Short mmCIF file of C-alpha atoms and ligand atoms in Angstrom, two decimals:
data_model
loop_
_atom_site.label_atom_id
_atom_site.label_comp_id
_atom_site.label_asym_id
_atom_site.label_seq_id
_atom_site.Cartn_x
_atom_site.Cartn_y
_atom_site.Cartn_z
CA UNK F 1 19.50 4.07 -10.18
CA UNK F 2 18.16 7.65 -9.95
CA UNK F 3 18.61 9.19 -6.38
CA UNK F 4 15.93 11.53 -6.10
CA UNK F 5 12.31 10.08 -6.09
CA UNK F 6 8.96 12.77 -5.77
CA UNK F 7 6.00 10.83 -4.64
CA UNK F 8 2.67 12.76 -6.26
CA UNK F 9 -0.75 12.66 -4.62
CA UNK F 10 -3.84 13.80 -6.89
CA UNK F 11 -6.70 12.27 -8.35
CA UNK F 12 -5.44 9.66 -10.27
CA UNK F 13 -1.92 7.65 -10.04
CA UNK F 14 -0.41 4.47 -9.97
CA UNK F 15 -1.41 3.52 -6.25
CA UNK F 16 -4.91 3.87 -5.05
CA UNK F 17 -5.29 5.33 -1.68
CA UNK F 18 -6.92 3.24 1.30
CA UNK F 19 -6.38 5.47 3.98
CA UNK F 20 -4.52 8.32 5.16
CA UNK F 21 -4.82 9.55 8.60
CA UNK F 22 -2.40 12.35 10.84
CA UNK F 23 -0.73 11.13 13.83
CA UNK F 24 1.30 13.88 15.19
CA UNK F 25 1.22 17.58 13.75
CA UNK F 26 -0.12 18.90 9.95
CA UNK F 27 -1.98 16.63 7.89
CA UNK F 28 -1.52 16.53 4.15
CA UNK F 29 -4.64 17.21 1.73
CA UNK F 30 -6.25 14.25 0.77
CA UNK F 31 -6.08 12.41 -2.61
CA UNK F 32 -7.23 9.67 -4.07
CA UNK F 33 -4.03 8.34 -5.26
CA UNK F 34 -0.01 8.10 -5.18
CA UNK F 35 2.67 7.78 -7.92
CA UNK F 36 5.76 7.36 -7.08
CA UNK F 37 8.33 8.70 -9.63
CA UNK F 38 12.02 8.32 -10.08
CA UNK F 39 13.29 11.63 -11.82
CA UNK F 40 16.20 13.67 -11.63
CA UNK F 41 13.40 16.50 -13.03
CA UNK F 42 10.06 15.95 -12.59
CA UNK F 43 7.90 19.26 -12.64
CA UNK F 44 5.14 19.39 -9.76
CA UNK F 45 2.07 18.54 -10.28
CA UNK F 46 -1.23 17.31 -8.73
CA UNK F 47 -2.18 17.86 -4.87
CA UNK F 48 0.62 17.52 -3.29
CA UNK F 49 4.15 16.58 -4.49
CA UNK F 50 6.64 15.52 -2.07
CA UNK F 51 10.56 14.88 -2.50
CA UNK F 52 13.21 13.04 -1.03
CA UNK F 53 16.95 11.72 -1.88
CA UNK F 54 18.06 8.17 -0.64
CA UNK F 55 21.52 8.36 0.84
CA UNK F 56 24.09 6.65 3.09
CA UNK F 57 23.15 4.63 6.32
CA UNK F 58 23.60 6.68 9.58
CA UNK F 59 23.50 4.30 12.01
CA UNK F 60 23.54 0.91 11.27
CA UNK F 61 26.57 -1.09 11.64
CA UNK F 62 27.99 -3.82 10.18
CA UNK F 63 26.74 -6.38 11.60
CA UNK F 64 22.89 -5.13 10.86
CA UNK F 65 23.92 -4.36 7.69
CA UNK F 66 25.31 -7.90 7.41
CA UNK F 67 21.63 -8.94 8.54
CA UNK F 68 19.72 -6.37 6.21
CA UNK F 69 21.40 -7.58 3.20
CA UNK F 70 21.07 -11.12 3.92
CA UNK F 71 17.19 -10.99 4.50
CA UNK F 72 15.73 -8.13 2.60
CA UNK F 73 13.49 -7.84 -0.68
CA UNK F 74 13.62 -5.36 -3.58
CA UNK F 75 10.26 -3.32 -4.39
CA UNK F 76 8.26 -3.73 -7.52
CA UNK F 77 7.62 -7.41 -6.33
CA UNK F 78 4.61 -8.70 -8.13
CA UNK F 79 2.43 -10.01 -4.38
CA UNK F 80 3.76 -6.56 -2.75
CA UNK F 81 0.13 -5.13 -3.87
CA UNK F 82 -0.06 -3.35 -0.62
CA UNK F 83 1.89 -0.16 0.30
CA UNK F 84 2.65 3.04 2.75
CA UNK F 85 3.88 6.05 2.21
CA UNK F 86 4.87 7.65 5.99
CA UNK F 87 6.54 11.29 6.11
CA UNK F 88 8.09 12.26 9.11
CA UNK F 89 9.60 15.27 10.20
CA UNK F 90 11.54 14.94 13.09
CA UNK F 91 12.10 17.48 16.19
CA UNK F 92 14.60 20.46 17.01
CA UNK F 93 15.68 18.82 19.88
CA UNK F 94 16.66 15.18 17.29
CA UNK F 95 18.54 17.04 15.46
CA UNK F 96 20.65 19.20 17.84
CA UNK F 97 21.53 15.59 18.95
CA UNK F 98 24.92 13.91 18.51
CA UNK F 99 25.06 11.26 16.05
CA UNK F 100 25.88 8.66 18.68
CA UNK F 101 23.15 10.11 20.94
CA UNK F 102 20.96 9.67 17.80
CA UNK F 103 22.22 6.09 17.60
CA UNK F 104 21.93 5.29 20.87
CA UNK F 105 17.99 6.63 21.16
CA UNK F 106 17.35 4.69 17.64
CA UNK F 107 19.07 1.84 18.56
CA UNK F 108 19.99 0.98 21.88
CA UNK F 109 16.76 2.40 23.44
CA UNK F 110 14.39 2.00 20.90
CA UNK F 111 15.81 -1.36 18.71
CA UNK F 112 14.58 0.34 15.38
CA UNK F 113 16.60 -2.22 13.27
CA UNK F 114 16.09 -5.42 15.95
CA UNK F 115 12.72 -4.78 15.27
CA UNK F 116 12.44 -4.14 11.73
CA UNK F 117 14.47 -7.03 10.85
CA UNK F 118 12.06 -9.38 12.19
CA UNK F 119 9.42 -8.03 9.63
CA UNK F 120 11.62 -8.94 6.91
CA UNK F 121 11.08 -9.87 4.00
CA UNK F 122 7.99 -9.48 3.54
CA UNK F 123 8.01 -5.90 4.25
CA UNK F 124 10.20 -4.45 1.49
CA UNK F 125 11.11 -0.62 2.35
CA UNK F 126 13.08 2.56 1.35
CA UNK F 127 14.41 5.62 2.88
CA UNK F 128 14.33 8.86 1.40
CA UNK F 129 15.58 12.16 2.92
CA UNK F 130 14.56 15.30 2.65
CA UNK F 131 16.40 17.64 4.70
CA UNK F 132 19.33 18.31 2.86
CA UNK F 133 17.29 19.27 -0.16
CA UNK F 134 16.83 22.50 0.95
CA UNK F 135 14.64 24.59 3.96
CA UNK F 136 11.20 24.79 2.37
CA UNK F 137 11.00 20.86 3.04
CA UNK F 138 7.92 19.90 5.07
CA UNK F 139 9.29 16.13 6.21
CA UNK F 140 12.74 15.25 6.89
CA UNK F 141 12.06 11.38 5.91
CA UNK F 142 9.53 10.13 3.35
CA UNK F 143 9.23 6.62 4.30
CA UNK F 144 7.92 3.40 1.71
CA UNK F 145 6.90 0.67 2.14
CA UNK F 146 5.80 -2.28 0.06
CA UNK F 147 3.86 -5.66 0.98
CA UNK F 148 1.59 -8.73 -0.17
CA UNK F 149 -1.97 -8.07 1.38
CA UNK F 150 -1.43 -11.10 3.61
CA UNK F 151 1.01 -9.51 5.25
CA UNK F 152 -1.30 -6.22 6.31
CA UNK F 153 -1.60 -7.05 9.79
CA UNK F 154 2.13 -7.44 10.24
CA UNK F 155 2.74 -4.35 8.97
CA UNK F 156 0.12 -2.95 11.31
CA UNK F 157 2.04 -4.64 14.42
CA UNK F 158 5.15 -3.33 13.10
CA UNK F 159 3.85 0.23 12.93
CA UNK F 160 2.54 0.02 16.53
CA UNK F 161 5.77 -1.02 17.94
CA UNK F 162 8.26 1.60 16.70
CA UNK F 163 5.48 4.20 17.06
CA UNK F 164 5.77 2.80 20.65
CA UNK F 165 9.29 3.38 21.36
CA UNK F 166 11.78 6.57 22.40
CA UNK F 167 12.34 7.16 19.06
CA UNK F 168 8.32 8.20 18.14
CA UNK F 169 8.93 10.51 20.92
CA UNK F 170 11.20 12.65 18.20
CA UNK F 171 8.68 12.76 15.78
CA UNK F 172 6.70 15.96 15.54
CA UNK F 173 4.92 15.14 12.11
CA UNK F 174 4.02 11.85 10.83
CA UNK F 175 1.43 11.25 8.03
CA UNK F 176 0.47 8.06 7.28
CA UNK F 177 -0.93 6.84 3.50
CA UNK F 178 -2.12 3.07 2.84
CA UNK F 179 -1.99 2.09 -0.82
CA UNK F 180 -2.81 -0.75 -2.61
CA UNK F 181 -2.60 -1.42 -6.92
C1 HEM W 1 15.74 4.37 9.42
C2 HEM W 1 15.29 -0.43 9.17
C3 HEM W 1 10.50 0.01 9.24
C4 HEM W 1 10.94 4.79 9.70
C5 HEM W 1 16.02 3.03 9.38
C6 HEM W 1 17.35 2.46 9.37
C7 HEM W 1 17.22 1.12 9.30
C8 HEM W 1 15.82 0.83 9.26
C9 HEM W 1 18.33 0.09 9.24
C10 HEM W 1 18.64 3.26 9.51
C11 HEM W 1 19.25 3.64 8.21
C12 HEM W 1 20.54 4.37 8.52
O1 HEM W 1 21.47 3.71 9.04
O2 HEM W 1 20.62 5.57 8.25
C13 HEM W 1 13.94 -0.72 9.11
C14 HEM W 1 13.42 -2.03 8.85
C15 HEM W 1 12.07 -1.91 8.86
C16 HEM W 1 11.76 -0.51 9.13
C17 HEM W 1 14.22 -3.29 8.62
C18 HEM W 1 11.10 -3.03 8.59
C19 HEM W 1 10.29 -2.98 7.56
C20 HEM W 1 10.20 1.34 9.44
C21 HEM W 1 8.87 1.89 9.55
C22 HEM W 1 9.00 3.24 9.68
C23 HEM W 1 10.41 3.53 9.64
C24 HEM W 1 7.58 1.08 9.50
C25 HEM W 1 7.95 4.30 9.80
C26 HEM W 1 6.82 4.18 10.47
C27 HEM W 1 12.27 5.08 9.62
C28 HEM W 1 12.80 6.43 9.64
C29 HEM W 1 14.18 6.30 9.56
C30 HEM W 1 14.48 4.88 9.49
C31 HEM W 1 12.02 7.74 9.74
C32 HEM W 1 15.21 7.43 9.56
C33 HEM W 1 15.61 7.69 10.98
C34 HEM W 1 16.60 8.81 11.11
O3 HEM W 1 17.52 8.91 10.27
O4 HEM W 1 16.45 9.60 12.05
N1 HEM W 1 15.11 2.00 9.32
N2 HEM W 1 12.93 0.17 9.27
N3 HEM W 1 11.11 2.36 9.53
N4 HEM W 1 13.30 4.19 9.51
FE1 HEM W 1 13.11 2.19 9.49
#
Protein backbone atom coordinates (compact mmCIF):
# COMPACT_ATOMS: atom_id res chain seq x y z
CA UNK A 1 0.00 0.00 0.00
CA UNK A 2 1.83 3.19 -1.07
CA UNK A 3 1.86 5.92 1.74
CA UNK A 4 2.00 9.01 -0.05
CA UNK A 5 -1.07 9.91 -2.27
CA UNK A 6 -1.05 13.60 -4.49
CA UNK A 7 -4.55 14.45 -5.39
CA UNK A 8 -4.34 16.57 -8.98
CA UNK A 9 -6.93 19.16 -9.99
CA UNK A 10 -6.93 20.27 -13.83
CA UNK A 11 -9.08 19.95 -16.64
CA UNK A 12 -9.58 16.52 -16.99
CA UNK A 13 -9.22 13.49 -14.30
CA UNK A 14 -10.77 10.65 -12.93
CA UNK A 15 -13.45 12.54 -10.71
CA UNK A 16 -15.58 15.23 -12.14
CA UNK A 17 -15.99 18.23 -10.01
CA UNK A 18 -19.58 19.29 -8.64
CA UNK A 19 -18.66 21.95 -6.51
CA UNK A 20 -15.97 23.52 -4.69
CA UNK A 21 -16.53 26.36 -2.45
CA UNK A 22 -13.98 28.18 0.53
CA UNK A 23 -15.11 28.13 3.99
CA UNK A 24 -12.47 29.65 6.06
CA UNK A 25 -9.22 31.36 4.55
CA UNK A 26 -7.52 30.87 0.69
CA UNK A 27 -9.45 29.21 -1.84
CA UNK A 28 -7.84 26.88 -4.32
CA UNK A 29 -8.13 27.62 -8.25
CA UNK A 30 -10.85 25.97 -9.72
CA UNK A 31 -10.83 22.83 -11.95
CA UNK A 32 -12.93 20.81 -13.52
CA UNK A 33 -11.70 17.63 -12.18
CA UNK A 34 -9.68 15.44 -9.46
CA UNK A 35 -7.39 12.36 -9.72
CA UNK A 36 -6.33 10.95 -7.02
CA UNK A 37 -2.94 9.13 -7.39
CA UNK A 38 -1.01 6.74 -5.26
CA UNK A 39 2.80 7.33 -6.07
CA UNK A 40 5.85 7.29 -4.23
CA UNK A 41 6.94 9.85 -7.40
CA UNK A 42 4.52 11.44 -9.21
CA UNK A 43 5.80 14.73 -11.00
CA UNK A 44 3.27 17.80 -10.67
CA UNK A 45 1.14 18.54 -12.98
CA UNK A 46 -2.18 20.26 -13.85
CA UNK A 47 -3.77 23.21 -11.64
CA UNK A 48 -3.08 22.39 -8.59
CA UNK A 49 -1.37 19.30 -7.09
CA UNK A 50 -1.71 18.63 -3.53
CA UNK A 51 0.14 15.94 -1.22
CA UNK A 52 -0.32 14.16 1.81
CA UNK A 53 1.09 10.89 3.75
CA UNK A 54 -1.40 8.64 5.78
CA UNK A 55 0.09 7.77 9.13
CA UNK A 56 -0.62 6.54 12.67
CA UNK A 57 -3.88 7.43 14.68
CA UNK A 58 -3.36 10.33 17.21
CA UNK A 59 -6.10 10.12 19.20
CA UNK A 60 -8.31 7.45 19.03
CA UNK A 61 -8.26 4.76 21.49
CA UNK A 62 -8.94 1.43 21.61
CA UNK A 63 -12.08 1.14 22.11
CA UNK A 64 -12.99 3.55 18.90
CA UNK A 65 -10.64 1.81 17.13
CA UNK A 66 -12.39 -1.40 18.19
CA UNK A 67 -15.62 0.42 16.73
CA UNK A 68 -13.88 1.84 13.47
CA UNK A 69 -12.70 -1.45 12.45
CA UNK A 70 -15.78 -3.25 13.13
CA UNK A 71 -18.05 -0.85 11.01
CA UNK A 72 -16.00 0.77 8.34
CA UNK A 73 -15.77 0.34 4.38
CA UNK A 74 -12.76 0.35 2.05
CA UNK A 75 -12.79 3.00 -0.97
CA UNK A 76 -13.00 2.06 -4.58
CA UNK A 77 -16.53 0.60 -3.73
CA UNK A 78 -18.46 0.32 -6.92
CA UNK A 79 -22.07 2.60 -5.41
CA UNK A 80 -19.40 5.09 -3.67
CA UNK A 81 -19.91 7.30 -7.03
CA UNK A 82 -19.94 10.35 -4.91
CA UNK A 83 -16.86 11.96 -3.27
CA UNK A 84 -15.00 15.02 -1.26
CA UNK A 85 -11.88 16.09 -1.16
CA UNK A 86 -11.60 18.69 2.15
CA UNK A 87 -8.03 20.30 2.96
CA UNK A 88 -7.60 21.78 6.12
CA UNK A 89 -4.95 23.58 7.62
CA UNK A 90 -5.23 23.93 11.09
CA UNK A 91 -4.22 27.01 13.51
CA UNK A 92 -0.95 28.14 15.46
CA UNK A 93 -2.66 28.05 18.48
CA UNK A 94 -3.83 23.73 17.56
CA UNK A 95 -0.71 23.00 17.23
CA UNK A 96 1.14 24.63 20.17
CA UNK A 97 -1.47 22.39 21.95
CA UNK A 98 -0.68 19.29 24.02
CA UNK A 99 -1.63 16.12 22.54
CA UNK A 100 -4.11 15.40 25.31
CA UNK A 101 -5.40 18.99 25.06
CA UNK A 102 -5.74 18.13 21.32
CA UNK A 103 -7.62 14.99 22.36
CA UNK A 104 -9.62 16.39 24.70
CA UNK A 105 -10.91 19.46 22.21
CA UNK A 106 -11.35 16.60 19.34
CA UNK A 107 -12.88 14.32 21.45
CA UNK A 108 -14.27 15.07 24.63
CA UNK A 109 -15.60 18.53 23.53
CA UNK A 110 -16.23 18.11 20.13
CA UNK A 111 -17.10 13.96 19.75
CA UNK A 112 -15.24 13.92 16.29
CA UNK A 113 -15.22 10.04 16.29
CA UNK A 114 -18.90 9.63 18.29
CA UNK A 115 -20.03 11.41 15.50
CA UNK A 116 -18.36 10.07 12.60
CA UNK A 117 -19.04 6.63 13.57
CA UNK A 118 -22.63 7.04 13.24
CA UNK A 119 -22.10 7.91 9.45
CA UNK A 120 -20.52 4.70 8.95
CA UNK A 121 -20.40 2.78 6.51
CA UNK A 122 -21.63 4.38 4.10
CA UNK A 123 -19.25 7.13 4.28
CA UNK A 124 -15.91 5.47 3.51
CA UNK A 125 -12.90 8.00 4.36
CA UNK A 126 -9.07 8.56 4.58
CA UNK A 127 -6.65 10.73 6.28
CA UNK A 128 -3.73 12.12 4.78
CA UNK A 129 -1.18 14.49 6.40
CA UNK A 130 0.69 16.95 5.21
CA UNK A 131 2.66 18.67 7.72
CA UNK A 132 5.48 16.60 8.19
CA UNK A 133 6.22 16.66 4.50
CA UNK A 134 7.94 19.64 4.70
CA UNK A 135 7.13 23.79 5.30
CA UNK A 136 5.98 24.84 1.84
CA UNK A 137 2.70 22.69 2.60
CA UNK A 138 -0.49 24.74 2.21
CA UNK A 139 -2.96 22.15 4.34
CA UNK A 140 -1.96 20.15 7.20
CA UNK A 141 -4.83 17.41 6.42
CA UNK A 142 -6.18 16.49 2.97
CA UNK A 143 -9.31 14.84 3.85
CA UNK A 144 -11.42 11.97 1.38
CA UNK A 145 -14.18 10.92 1.31
CA UNK A 146 -16.17 8.40 -0.67
CA UNK A 147 -20.11 7.66 -0.91
CA UNK A 148 -23.19 6.17 -2.94
CA UNK A 149 -25.26 9.28 -4.18
CA UNK A 150 -28.07 8.20 -1.85
CA UNK A 151 -26.16 8.89 0.82
CA UNK A 152 -25.41 12.83 -0.25
CA UNK A 153 -27.51 14.32 2.25
CA UNK A 154 -25.92 12.39 5.07
CA UNK A 155 -22.81 13.44 4.21
CA UNK A 156 -24.11 16.99 4.09
CA UNK A 157 -25.49 16.56 7.86
CA UNK A 158 -22.30 15.11 8.77
CA UNK A 159 -20.31 18.05 7.43
CA UNK A 160 -22.57 20.54 9.29
CA UNK A 161 -22.10 18.94 12.56
CA UNK A 162 -18.30 18.73 13.00
CA UNK A 163 -18.05 22.08 11.19
CA UNK A 164 -20.30 22.95 14.20
CA UNK A 165 -18.20 21.90 16.98
CA UNK A 166 -14.86 23.30 19.06
CA UNK A 167 -12.84 21.59 16.88
CA UNK A 168 -13.93 23.86 13.44
CA UNK A 169 -12.94 26.58 15.69
CA UNK A 170 -9.07 25.35 14.93
CA UNK A 171 -9.45 25.42 11.45
CA UNK A 172 -8.08 28.43 9.64
CA UNK A 173 -8.36 26.94 6.00
CA UNK A 174 -10.80 24.53 4.79
CA UNK A 175 -11.61 23.96 1.04
CA UNK A 176 -14.22 21.92 0.19
CA UNK A 177 -14.44 19.79 -3.44
CA UNK A 178 -17.65 17.55 -4.33
CA UNK A 179 -16.90 14.84 -6.88
CA UNK A 180 -18.77 12.41 -8.47
CA UNK A 181 -17.51 9.52 -11.48
C1 LIG B 1 -9.34 12.76 12.17
C2 LIG B 1 -13.06 9.67 12.18
C3 LIG B 1 -15.40 12.47 9.04
C4 LIG B 1 -11.78 15.67 9.19
C5 LIG B 1 -10.17 11.71 12.46
C6 LIG B 1 -9.85 10.64 13.38
C7 LIG B 1 -10.89 9.78 13.38
C8 LIG B 1 -11.86 10.28 12.47
C9 LIG B 1 -11.01 8.49 14.17
C10 LIG B 1 -8.60 10.58 14.26
C11 LIG B 1 -7.48 9.81 13.64
C12 LIG B 1 -6.35 9.79 14.64
O1 LIG B 1 -6.52 9.16 15.71
O2 LIG B 1 -5.31 10.41 14.37
C13 LIG B 1 -13.99 10.15 11.28
C14 LIG B 1 -15.15 9.41 10.88
C15 LIG B 1 -15.81 10.18 9.99
C16 LIG B 1 -15.04 11.42 9.85
C17 LIG B 1 -15.56 8.03 11.36
C18 LIG B 1 -17.06 9.79 9.27
C19 LIG B 1 -17.08 9.69 7.96
C20 LIG B 1 -14.65 13.62 8.87
C21 LIG B 1 -15.02 14.73 8.02
C22 LIG B 1 -14.00 15.63 8.07
C23 LIG B 1 -12.99 15.08 8.93
C24 LIG B 1 -16.31 14.83 7.22
C25 LIG B 1 -13.84 16.94 7.36
C26 LIG B 1 -14.80 17.81 7.14
C27 LIG B 1 -10.80 15.13 9.98
C28 LIG B 1 -9.52 15.76 10.20
C29 LIG B 1 -8.82 14.92 11.05
C30 LIG B 1 -9.68 13.79 11.34
C31 LIG B 1 -9.02 17.08 9.63
C32 LIG B 1 -7.42 15.14 11.62
C33 LIG B 1 -7.55 15.88 12.92
C34 LIG B 1 -6.22 16.17 13.55
O3 LIG B 1 -5.32 15.32 13.52
O4 LIG B 1 -6.08 17.29 14.07
N1 LIG B 1 -11.41 11.46 11.92
N2 LIG B 1 -13.95 11.34 10.65
N3 LIG B 1 -13.43 13.88 9.42
N4 LIG B 1 -10.86 13.95 10.66
FE1 LIG B 1 -12.43 12.71 10.73
Amino acid sequence: MPRLFLFVGADQGDWTVTSQRTLAGEGLAPVSAVTMLGTEAAPGSGTWALRGITSNERYVERAEKTQLLAVQEGLSRPQARCAALIPIRKTAAWWALTQDERRAVFEAQSHHTEIGLRYLPAIARRLHHCRDLGEAEPFDFLTWFEFAPEHTSAFDDLLAALRASPEWAYVDREVEVRLSR
